[in-house]
Short mmCIF file of C-alpha atoms in Angstrom, two decimals:
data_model
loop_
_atom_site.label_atom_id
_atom_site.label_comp_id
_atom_site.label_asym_id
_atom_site.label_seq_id
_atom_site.Cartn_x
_atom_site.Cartn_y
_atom_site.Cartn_z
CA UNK A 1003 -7.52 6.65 19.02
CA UNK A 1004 -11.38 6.67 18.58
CA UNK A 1005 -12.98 3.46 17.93
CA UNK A 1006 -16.06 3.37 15.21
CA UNK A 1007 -18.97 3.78 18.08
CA UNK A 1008 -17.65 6.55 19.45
CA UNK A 1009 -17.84 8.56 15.83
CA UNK A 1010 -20.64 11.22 15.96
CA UNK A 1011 -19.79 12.75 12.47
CA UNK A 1012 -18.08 10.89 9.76
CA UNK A 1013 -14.29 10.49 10.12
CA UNK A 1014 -11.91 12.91 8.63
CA UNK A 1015 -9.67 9.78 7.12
CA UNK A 1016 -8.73 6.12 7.63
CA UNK A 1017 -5.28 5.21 8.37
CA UNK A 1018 -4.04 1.45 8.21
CA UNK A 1019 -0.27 -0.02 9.09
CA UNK A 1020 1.33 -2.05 6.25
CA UNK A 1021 4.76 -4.05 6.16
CA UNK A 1022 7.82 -2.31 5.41
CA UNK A 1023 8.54 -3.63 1.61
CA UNK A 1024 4.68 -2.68 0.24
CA UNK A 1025 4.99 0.10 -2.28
CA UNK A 1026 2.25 2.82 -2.08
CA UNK A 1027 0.64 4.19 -5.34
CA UNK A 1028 -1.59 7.11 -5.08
CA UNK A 1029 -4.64 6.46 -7.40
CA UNK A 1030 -4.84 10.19 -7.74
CA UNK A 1031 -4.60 10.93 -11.38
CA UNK A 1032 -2.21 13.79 -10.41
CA UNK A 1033 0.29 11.44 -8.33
CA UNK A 1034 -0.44 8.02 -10.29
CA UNK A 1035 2.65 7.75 -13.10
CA UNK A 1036 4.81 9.28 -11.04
CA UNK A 1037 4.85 6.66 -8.44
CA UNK A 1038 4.30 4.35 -11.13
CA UNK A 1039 7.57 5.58 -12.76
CA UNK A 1040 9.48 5.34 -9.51
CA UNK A 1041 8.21 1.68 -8.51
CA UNK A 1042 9.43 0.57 -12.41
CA UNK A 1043 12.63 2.00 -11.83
CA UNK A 1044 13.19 0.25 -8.36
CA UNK A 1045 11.86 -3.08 -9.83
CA UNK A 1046 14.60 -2.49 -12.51
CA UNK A 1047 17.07 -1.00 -11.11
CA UNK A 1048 19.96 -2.82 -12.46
CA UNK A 1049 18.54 -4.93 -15.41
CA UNK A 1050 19.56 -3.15 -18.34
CA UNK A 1051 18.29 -5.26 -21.06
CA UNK A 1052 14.93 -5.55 -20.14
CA UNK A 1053 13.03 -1.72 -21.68
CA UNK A 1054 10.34 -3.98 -22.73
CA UNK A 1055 9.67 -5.61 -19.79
CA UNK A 1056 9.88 -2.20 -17.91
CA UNK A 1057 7.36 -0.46 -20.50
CA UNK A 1058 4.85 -3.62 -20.25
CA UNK A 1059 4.92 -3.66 -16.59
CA UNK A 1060 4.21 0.21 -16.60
CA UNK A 1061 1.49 -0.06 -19.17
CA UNK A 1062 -0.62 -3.04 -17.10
CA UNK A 1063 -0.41 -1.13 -13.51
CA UNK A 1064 -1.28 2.35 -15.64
CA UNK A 1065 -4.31 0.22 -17.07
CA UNK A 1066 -5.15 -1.44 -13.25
CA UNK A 1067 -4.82 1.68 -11.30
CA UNK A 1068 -6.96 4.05 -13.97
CA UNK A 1069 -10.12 0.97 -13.60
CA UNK A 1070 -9.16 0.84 -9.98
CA UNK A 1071 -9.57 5.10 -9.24
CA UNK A 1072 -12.84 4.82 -11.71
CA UNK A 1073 -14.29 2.38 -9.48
CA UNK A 1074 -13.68 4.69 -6.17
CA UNK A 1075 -9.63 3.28 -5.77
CA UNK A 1076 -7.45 5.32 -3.82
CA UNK A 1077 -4.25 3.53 -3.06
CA UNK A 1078 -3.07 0.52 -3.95
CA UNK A 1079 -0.03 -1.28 -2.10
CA UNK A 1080 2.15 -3.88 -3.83
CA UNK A 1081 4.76 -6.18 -2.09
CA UNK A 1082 8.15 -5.91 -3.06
CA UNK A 1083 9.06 -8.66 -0.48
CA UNK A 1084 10.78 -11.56 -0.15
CA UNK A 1085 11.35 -14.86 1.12
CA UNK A 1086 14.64 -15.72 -0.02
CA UNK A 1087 14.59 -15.88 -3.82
CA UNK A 1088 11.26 -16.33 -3.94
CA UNK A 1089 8.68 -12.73 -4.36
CA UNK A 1090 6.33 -12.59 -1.62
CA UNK A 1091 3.95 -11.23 -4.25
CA UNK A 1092 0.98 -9.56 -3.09
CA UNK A 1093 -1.59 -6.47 -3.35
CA UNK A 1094 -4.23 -3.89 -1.40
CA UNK A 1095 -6.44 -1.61 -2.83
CA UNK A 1096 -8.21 0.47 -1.06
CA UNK A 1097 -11.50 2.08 -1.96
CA UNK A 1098 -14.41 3.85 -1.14
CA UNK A 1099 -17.00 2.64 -3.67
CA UNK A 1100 -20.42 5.05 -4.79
CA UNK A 1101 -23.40 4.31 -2.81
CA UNK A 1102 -24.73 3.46 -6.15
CA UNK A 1103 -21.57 0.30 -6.28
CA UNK A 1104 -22.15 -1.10 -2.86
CA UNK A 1105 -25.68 -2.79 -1.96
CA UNK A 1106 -28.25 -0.64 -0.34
CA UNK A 1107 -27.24 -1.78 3.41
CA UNK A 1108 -25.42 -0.25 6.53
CA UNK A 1109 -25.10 -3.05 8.50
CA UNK A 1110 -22.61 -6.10 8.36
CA UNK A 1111 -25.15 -8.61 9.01
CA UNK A 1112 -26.88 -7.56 6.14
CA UNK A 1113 -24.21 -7.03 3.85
CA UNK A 1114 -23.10 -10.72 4.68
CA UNK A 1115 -26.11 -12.30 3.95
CA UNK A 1116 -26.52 -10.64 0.84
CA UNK A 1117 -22.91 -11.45 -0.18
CA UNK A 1118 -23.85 -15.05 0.82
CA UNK A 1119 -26.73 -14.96 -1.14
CA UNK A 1120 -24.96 -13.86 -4.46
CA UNK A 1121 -22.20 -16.89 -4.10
CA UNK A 1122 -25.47 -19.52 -3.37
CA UNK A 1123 -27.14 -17.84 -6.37
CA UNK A 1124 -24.35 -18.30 -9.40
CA UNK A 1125 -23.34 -21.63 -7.77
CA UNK A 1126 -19.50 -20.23 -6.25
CA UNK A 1127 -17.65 -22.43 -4.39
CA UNK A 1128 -14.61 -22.01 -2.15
CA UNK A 1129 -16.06 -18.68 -0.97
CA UNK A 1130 -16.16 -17.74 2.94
CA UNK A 1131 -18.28 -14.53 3.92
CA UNK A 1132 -18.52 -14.01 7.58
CA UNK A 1133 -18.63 -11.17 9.68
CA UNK A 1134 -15.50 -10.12 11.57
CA UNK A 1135 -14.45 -7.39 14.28
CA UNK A 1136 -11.79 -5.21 13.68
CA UNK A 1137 -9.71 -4.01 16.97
CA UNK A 1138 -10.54 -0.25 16.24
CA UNK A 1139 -12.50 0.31 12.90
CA UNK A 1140 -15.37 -1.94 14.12
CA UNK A 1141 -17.13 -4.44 12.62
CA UNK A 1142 -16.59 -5.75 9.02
CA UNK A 1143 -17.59 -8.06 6.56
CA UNK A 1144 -14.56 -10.97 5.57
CA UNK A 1145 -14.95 -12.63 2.13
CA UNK A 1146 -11.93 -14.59 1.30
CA UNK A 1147 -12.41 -16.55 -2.55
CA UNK A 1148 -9.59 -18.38 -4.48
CA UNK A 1149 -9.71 -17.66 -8.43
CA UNK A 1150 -8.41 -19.55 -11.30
CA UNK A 1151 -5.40 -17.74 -12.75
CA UNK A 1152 -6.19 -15.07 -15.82
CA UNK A 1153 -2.34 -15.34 -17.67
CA UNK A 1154 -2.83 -12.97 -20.68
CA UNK A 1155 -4.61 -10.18 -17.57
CA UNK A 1156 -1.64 -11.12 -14.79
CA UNK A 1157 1.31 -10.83 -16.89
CA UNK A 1158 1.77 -14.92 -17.29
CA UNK A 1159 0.67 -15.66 -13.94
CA UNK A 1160 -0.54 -19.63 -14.02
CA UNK A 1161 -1.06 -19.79 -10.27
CA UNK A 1162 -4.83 -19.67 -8.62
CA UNK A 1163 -5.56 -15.93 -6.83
CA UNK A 1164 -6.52 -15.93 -2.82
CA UNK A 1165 -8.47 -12.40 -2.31
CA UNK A 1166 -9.71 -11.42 0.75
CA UNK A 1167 -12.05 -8.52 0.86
CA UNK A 1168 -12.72 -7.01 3.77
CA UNK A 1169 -15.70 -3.93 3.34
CA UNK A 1170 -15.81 -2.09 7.08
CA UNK A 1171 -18.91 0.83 6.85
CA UNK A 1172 -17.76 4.21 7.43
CA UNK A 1173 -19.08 5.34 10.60
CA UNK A 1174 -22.24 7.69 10.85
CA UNK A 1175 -22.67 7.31 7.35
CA UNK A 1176 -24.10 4.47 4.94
CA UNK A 1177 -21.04 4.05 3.17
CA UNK A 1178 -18.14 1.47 2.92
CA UNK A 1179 -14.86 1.24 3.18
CA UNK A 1180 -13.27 -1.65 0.83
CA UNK A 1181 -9.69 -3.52 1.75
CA UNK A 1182 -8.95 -6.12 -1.62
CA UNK A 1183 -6.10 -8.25 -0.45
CA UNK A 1184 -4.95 -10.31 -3.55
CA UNK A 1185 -2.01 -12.68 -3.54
CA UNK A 1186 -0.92 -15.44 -6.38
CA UNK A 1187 1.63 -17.26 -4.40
CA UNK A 1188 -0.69 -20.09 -3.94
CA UNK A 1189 1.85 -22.40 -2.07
CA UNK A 1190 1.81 -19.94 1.39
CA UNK A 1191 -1.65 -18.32 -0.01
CA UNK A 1192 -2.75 -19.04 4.13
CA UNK A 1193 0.39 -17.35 5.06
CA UNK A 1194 -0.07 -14.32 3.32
CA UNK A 1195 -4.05 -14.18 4.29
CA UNK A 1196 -2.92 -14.44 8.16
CA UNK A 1197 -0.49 -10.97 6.83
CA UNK A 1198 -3.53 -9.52 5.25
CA UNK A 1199 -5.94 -9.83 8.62
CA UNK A 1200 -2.92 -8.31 10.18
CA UNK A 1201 -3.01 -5.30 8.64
CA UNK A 1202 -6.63 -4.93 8.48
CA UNK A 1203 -6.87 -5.01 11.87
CA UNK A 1204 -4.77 -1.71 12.28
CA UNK A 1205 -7.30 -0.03 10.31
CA UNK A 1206 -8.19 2.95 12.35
CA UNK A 1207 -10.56 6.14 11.71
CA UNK A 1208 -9.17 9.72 12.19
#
């Protein structure tokens, strides 16, 4: 397994390890409904009474994943687990923004302090940006914010968001790779983040 300084040409692919229990949706428009169609069916399975539910939970993720792939998406992850009756709810998307979406920087450093910059200048608070390294993919950039909850865009969710984004540069190229953790189970939102740096550290270039 290569690690990012010894990449001469830009990787083939990026591979990552997730937990058993995360759902994988291909952002490809050719693949998208019909894993969309099978994760509705195994959220379902069982609940008879609930088509409306089912189509309204189809409709949002359709809606998600189609801004998601415009904005350089190309899977997303979802948590089907579970901590005894309560849903370990959480998400990853994966992306690979245009140059033209991503400031005009290479380096972490730089990309920090610009990131940095932009929460100083509209006044954010509660947002950490530091610069991390990742076991095999190199170094990244960490920004982990906490949102106020959107109900009528997260399907009645009241809680506050943690996201941690983690945006690692491709190697020999000036591109970026972005990791959006997202979780809404505020209670164990420090629990789940210490998940999400898990799996970000498996991140690995092929």
């Amino acid at each position: 397994m290569k690690t990012a300084d010894e990449f001469s040409s830009p990787p083939v692919d990026y591979n990552l390890i997730v937990p058993d229990g995360w759902f994988q949706i291909s952002l490809q428009p050719e693949e998208r409904d019909r894993c969309i169609v099978a994760l509705a069916d195994l959220q379902f399975r069982g609940i008879d009474n609930a088509p409306h539910l089912k189509q309204e939970f189809m409709r949002d993720l359709q809606k998600k994943a189609k801004n998601a792939y415009a904005t350089g998406g190309t899977e997303l992850y979802l948590s089907l687990l579970t901590a005894g009756p309560v849903p370990l709810a959480s998400s990853l998307l994966i992306s690979v923004p245009a140059p033209d979406d991503c400031p005009p920087v290479s380096d972490a450093g730089e990309l920090a302090e610009h990131l940095a910059g932009r929460t100083e200048r509209s006044n954010g608070d509660g947002e950490e940006v530091g610069v991390t390294r990742l076991e095999v993919a190199g170094t990244a950039v960490r920004v982990r914010r906490r949102d106020a909850a959107v109900p009528e865009a997260q399907m009645g969710n009241t809680l506050p968001t943690t996201n941690v984004t983690y945006y690692v540069p491709i190697p020999a190229t000036k591109r970026w790779l972005m990791l959006n953790f997202s979780t809404p189970v505020d209670p164990l939102a420090n629990q789940m983040v210490r998940l999400f740096d898990t799996v970000a550290n498996t991140l690995h270039w092929s």
